[in-house]
Tab-separated table of C-alpha atoms in Angstrom:
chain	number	residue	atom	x	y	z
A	1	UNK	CA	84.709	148.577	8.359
A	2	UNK	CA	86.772	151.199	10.558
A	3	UNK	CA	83.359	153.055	10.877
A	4	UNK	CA	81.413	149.911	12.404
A	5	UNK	CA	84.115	148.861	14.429
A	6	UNK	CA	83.923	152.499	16.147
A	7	UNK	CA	80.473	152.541	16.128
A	8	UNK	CA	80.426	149.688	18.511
A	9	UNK	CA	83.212	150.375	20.694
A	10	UNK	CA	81.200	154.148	21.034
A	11	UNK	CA	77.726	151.893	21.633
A	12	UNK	CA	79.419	149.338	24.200
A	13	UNK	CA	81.864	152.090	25.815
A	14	UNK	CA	84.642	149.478	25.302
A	15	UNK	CA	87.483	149.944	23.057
A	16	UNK	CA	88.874	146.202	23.467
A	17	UNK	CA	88.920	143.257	21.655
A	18	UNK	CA	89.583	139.810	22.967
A	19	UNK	CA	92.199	137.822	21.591
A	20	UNK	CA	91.591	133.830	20.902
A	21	UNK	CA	94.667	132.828	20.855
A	22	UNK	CA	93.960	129.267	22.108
A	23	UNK	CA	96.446	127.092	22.734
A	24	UNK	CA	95.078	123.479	23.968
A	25	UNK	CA	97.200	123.932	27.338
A	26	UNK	CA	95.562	126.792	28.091
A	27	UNK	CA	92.236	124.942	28.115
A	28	UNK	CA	90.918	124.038	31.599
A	29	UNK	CA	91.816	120.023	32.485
A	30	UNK	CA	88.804	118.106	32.650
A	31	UNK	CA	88.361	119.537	28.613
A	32	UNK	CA	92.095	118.312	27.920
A	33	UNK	CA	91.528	114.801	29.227
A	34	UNK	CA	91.382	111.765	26.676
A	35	UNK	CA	92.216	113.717	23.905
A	36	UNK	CA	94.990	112.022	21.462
A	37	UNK	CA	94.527	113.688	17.884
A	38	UNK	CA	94.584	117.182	16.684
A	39	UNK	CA	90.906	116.233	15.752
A	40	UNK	CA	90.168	115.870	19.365
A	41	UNK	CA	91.868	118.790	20.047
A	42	UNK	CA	90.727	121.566	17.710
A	43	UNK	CA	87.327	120.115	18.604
A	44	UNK	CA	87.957	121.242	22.218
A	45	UNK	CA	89.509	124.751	21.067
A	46	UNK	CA	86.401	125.711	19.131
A	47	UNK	CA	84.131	124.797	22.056
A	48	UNK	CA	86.225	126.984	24.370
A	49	UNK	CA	86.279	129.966	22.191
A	50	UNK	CA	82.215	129.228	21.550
A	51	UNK	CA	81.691	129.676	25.342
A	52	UNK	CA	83.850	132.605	25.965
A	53	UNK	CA	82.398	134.239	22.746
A	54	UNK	CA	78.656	133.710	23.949
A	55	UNK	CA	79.756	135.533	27.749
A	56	UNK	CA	81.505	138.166	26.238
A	57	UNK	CA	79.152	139.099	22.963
A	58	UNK	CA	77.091	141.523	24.399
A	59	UNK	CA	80.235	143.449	26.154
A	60	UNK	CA	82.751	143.771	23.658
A	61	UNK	CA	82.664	144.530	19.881
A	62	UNK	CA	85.401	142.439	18.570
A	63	UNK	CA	87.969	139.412	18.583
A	64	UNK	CA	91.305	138.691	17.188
A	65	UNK	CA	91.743	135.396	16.227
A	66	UNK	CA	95.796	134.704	16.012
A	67	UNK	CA	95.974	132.176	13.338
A	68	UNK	CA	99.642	130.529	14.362
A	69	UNK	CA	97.095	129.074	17.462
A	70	UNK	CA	95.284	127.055	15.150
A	71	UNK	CA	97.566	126.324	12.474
A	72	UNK	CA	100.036	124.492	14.838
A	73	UNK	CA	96.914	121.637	14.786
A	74	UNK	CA	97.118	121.968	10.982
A	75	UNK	CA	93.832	121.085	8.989
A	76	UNK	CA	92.090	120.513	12.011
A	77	UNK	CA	93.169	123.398	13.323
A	78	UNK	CA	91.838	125.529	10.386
A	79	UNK	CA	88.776	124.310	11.122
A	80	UNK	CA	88.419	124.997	14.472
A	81	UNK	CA	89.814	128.759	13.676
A	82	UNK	CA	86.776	128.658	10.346
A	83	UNK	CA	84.364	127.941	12.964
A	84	UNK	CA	85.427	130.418	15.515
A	85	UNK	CA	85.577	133.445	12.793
A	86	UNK	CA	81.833	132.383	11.722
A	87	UNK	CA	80.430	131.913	15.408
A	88	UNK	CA	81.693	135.335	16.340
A	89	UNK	CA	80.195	136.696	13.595
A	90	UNK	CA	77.154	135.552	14.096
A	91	UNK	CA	77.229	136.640	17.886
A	92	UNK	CA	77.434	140.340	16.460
A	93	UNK	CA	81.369	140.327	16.563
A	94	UNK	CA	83.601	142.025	14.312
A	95	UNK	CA	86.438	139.551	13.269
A	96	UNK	CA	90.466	140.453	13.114
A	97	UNK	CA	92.337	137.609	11.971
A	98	UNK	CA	95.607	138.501	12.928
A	99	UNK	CA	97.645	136.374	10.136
A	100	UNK	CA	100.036	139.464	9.701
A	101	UNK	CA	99.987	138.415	5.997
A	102	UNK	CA	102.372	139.643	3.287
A	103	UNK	CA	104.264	138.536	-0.113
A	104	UNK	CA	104.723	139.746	-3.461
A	105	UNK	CA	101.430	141.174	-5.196
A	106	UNK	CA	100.294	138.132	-6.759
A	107	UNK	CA	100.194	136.203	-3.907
A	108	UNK	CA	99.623	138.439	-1.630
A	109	UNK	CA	96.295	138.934	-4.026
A	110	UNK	CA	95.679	134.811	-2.576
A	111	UNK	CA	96.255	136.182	1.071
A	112	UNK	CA	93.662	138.347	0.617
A	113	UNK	CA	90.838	136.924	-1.343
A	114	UNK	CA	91.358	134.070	2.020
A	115	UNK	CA	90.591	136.582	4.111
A	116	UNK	CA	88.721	139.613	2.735
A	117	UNK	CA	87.603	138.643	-0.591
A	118	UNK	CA	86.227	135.657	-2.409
A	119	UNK	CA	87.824	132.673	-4.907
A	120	UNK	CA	86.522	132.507	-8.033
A	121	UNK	CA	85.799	128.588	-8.407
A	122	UNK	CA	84.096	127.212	-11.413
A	123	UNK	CA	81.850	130.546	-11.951
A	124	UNK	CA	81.273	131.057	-8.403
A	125	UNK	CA	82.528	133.286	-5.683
A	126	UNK	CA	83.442	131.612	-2.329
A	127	UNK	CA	84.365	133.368	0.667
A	128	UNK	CA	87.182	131.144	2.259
A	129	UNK	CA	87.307	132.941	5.962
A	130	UNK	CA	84.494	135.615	5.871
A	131	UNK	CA	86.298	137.512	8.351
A	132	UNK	CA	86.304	141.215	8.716
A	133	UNK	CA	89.890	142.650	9.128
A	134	UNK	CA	93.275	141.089	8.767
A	135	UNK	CA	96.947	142.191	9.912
A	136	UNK	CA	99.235	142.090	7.152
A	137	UNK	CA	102.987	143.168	6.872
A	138	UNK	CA	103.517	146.104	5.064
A	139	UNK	CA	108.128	145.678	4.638
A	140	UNK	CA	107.606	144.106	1.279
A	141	UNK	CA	106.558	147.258	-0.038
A	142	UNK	CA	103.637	148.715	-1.927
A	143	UNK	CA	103.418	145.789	-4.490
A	144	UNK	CA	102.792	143.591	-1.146
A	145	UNK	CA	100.000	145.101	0.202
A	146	UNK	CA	97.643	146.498	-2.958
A	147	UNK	CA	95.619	143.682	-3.340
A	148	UNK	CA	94.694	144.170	0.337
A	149	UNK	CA	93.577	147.501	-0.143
A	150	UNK	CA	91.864	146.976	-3.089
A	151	UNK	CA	89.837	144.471	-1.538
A	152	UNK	CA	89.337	146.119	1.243
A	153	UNK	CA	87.633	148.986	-1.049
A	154	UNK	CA	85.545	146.960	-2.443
A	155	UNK	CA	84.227	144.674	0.164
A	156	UNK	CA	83.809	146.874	2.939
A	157	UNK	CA	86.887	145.482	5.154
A	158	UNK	CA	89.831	147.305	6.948
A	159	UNK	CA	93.463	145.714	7.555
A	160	UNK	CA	95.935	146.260	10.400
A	161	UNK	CA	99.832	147.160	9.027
A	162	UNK	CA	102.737	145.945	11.218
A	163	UNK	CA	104.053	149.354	12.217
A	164	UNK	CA	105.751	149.803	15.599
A	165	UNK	CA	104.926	145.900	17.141
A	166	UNK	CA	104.935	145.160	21.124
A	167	UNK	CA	107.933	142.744	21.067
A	168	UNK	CA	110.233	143.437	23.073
A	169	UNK	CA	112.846	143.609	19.987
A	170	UNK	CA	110.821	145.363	17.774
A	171	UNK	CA	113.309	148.030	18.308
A	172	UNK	CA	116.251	145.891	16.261
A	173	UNK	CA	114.512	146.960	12.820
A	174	UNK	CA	112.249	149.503	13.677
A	175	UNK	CA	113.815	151.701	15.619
A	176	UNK	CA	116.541	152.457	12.928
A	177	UNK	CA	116.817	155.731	11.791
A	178	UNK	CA	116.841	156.443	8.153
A	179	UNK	CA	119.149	158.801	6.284
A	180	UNK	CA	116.762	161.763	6.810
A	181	UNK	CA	116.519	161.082	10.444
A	182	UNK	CA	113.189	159.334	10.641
A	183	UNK	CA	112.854	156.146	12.390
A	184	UNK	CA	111.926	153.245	10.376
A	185	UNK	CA	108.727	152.628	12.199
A	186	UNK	CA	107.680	156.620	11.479
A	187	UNK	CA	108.376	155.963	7.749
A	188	UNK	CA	106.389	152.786	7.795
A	189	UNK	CA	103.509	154.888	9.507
A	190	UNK	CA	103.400	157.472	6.625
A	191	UNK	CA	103.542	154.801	4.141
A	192	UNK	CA	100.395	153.710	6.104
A	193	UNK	CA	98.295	156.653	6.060
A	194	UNK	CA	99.146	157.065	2.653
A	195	UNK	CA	97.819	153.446	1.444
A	196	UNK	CA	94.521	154.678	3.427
A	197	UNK	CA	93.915	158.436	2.302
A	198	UNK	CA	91.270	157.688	0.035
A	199	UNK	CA	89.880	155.393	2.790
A	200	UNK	CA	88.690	157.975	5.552
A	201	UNK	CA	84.904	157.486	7.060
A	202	UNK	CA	83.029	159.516	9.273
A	203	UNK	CA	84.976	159.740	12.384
A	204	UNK	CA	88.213	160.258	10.674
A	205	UNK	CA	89.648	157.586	10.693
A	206	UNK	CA	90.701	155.498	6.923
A	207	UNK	CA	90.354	151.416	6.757
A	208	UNK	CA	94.015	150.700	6.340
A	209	UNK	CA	94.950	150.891	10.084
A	210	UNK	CA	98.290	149.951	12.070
A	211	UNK	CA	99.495	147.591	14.477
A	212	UNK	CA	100.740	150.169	17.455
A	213	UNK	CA	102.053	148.278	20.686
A	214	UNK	CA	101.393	149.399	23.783
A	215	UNK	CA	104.219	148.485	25.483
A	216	UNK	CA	106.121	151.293	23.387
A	217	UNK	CA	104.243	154.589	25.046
A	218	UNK	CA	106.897	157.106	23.260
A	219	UNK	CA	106.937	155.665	19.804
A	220	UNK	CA	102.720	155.580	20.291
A	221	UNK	CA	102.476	159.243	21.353
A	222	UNK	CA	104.768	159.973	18.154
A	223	UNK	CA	102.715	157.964	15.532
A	224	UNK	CA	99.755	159.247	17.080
A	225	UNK	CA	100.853	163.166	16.514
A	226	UNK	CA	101.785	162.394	13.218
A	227	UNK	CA	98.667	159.758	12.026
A	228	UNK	CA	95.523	161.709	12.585
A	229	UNK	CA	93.677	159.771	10.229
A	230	UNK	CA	94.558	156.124	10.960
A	231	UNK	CA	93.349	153.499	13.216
A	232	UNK	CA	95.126	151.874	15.745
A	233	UNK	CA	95.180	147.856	16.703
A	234	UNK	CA	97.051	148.327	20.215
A	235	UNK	CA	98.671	144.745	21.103
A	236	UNK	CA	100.766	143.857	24.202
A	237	UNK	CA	98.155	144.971	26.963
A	238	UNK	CA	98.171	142.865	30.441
A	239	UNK	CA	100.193	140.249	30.084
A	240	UNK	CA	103.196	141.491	28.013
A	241	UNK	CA	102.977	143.867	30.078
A	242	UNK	CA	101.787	147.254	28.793
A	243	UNK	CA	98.878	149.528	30.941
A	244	UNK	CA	96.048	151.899	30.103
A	245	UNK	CA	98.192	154.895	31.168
A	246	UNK	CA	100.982	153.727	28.506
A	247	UNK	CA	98.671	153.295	25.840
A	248	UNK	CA	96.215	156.141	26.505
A	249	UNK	CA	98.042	158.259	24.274
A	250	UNK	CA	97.060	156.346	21.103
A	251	UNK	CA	93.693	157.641	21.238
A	252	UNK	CA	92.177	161.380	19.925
A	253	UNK	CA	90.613	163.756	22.540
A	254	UNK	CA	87.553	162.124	21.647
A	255	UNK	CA	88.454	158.443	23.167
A	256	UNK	CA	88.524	156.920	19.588
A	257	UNK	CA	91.564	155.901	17.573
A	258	UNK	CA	92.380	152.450	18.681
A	259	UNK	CA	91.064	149.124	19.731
A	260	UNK	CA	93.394	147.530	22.421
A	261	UNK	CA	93.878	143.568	22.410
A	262	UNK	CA	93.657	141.301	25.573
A	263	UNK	CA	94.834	137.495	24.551
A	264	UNK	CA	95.772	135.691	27.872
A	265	UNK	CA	94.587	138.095	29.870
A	266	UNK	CA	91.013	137.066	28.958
A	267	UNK	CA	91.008	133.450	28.505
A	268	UNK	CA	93.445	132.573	31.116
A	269	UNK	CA	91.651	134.565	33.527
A	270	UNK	CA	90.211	131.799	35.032
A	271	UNK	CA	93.906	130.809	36.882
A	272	UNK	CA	94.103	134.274	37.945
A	273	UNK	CA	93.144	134.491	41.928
A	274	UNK	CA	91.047	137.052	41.455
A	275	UNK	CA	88.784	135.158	39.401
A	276	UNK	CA	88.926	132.035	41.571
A	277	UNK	CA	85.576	130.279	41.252
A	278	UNK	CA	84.461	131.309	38.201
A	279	UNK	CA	84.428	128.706	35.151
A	280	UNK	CA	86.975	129.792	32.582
A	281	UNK	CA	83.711	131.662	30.550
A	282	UNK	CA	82.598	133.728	33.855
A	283	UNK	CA	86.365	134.798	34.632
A	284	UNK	CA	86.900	135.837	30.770
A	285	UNK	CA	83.494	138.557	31.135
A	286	UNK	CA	85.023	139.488	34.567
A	287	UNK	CA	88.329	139.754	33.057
A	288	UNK	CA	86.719	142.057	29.820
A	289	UNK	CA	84.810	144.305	32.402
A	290	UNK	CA	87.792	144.908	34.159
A	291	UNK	CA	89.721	145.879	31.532
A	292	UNK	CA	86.932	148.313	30.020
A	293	UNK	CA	86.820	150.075	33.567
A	294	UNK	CA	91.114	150.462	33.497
A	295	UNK	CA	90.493	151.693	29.988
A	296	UNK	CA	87.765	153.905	30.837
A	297	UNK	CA	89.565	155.499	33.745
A	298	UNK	CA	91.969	156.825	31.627
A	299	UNK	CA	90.425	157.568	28.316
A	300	UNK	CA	87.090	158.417	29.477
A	301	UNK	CA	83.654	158.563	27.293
A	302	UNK	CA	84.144	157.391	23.993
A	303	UNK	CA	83.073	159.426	21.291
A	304	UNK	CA	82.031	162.540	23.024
């Protein structure tokens, strides 16, 4: 799934995804009037993400739907995050659900037949959330993240692993350094690219990938020397604060190696001044070409 996720970003020229992480307050006023129930409200999330998916389809190659967003409205919620992952899909999207997704093997084996599998149920194979990548949380261990990779084998699927994260106290854990004087985060990145050796496609990169943020520019540049053959999902852009020049150095001399997220960046945009006038749809495209021409600036053609 790497390989079609890079074969977009080379067709668009856009290496970004947009992150629907709605939260009901971020919805514009007259859609957050009269509404009472989470019903009401995950009704209103869905349509929001609907719009800004159908003005930003053609333009970027993927989403990242944060699953706390929709969880918080609980069944409801789920349903309004099911019908996201299926609408984007069928707009041409490829689908992250960032769930960041970990436990012991046999449940972890649940985690992942949810979201890149199918249940077995009475004969048949269901697909729960048919979406296309999923961050999981690799500090469990090996045992913690097979099923994922096995599934992602056999279905055609790629996951994210937490590796060096955009918090701000990421550094508390992992930035230790180990015994042999690795940091924990490097350790965790070679763990990574081993899970996803016998995963490499055609532009070199495998289908277990890693969550890099960009708001750490030094740790990036040092996981990016040392993972030549792994992906990078690059969080924390905009509004946490991190830049294209900071985060230009997860990506190969070709412009490929990472996929940066924009959450409130995008589908905020519409408070922004610089958008003023624009519905909350219009300023999220503005907002995504934007962003494409910062990226571009510094990481040039992608995939020359």
């Amino acid at each position: 799934m790497i390989d079609k996720l890079i074969d977009k970003i080379i067709e668009l020229q856009n290496p970004t995804c947009v992150g629907l992480d709605t939260d009901f307050n971020y919805l514009p006023d007259e859609m957050r009037q009269d509404i009472t129930t989470f019903e009401d409200a995950s009704e209103r999330i869905a349509e929001f993400n609907m719009n800004v998916i159908d003005k930003v389809c053609d333009i970027v190659p993927a989403v990242k739907v944060q699953i706390a967003y929709y969880e918080m409205y609980g069944v409801a919620g789920l349903r309004a995050f099911e019908y996201t992952v299926n609408y984007a899909r069928g707009r041409g999207m490829i689908v992250i659900a960032d769930c960041k997704r970990n436990d012991i093997g046999s449940t972890a084996g649940c985690y992942s037949k949810a979201y890149l599998s199918k249940t077995d149920v009475g004969g048949k194979k269901l697909k729960a959330f048919p979406t296309d990548m999923l961050t999981v949380n690799g500090y469990l261990g090996f045992d913690g993240i097979k099923p994922f990779v096995e599934d992602i084998k056999a279905h055609d699927k790629s996951i994210f692993a937490l590796v060096k994260t955009s918090n701000p106290s990421s550094g508390e854990f992992q930035n230790l350094k180990l015994e042999n004087g690795k940091y924990v985060y490097e350790y965790m990145g070679e763990l990574v690219s081993k899970w996803g050796e016998d995963t490499i496609g055609k532009y070199g990169y495998s289908d277990v990938g890693a969550v890099v943020g960009a708001t750490h520019p030094e740790e990036a540049a040092r996981l990016r020397a040392q993972l030549p053959h792994t992906f990078f999902l690059i969080p924390g852009y905009g509004a946490q604060g991190g830049s294209a020049q900071m985060l230009k150095v997860c990506f190969d001399n070709r412009g490929l190696g990472g996929v940066v997220n924009s959450s409130r960046g995008i589908i905020c945009a519409y408070k922004n001044p610089q958008y003023s006038g624009m519905s909350y749809s219009e300023a999220a495209r503005a907002a995504c070409i934007d962003m494409q021409q910062d990226l571009a600036g510094v990481i040039g053609k992608m995939g020359r």
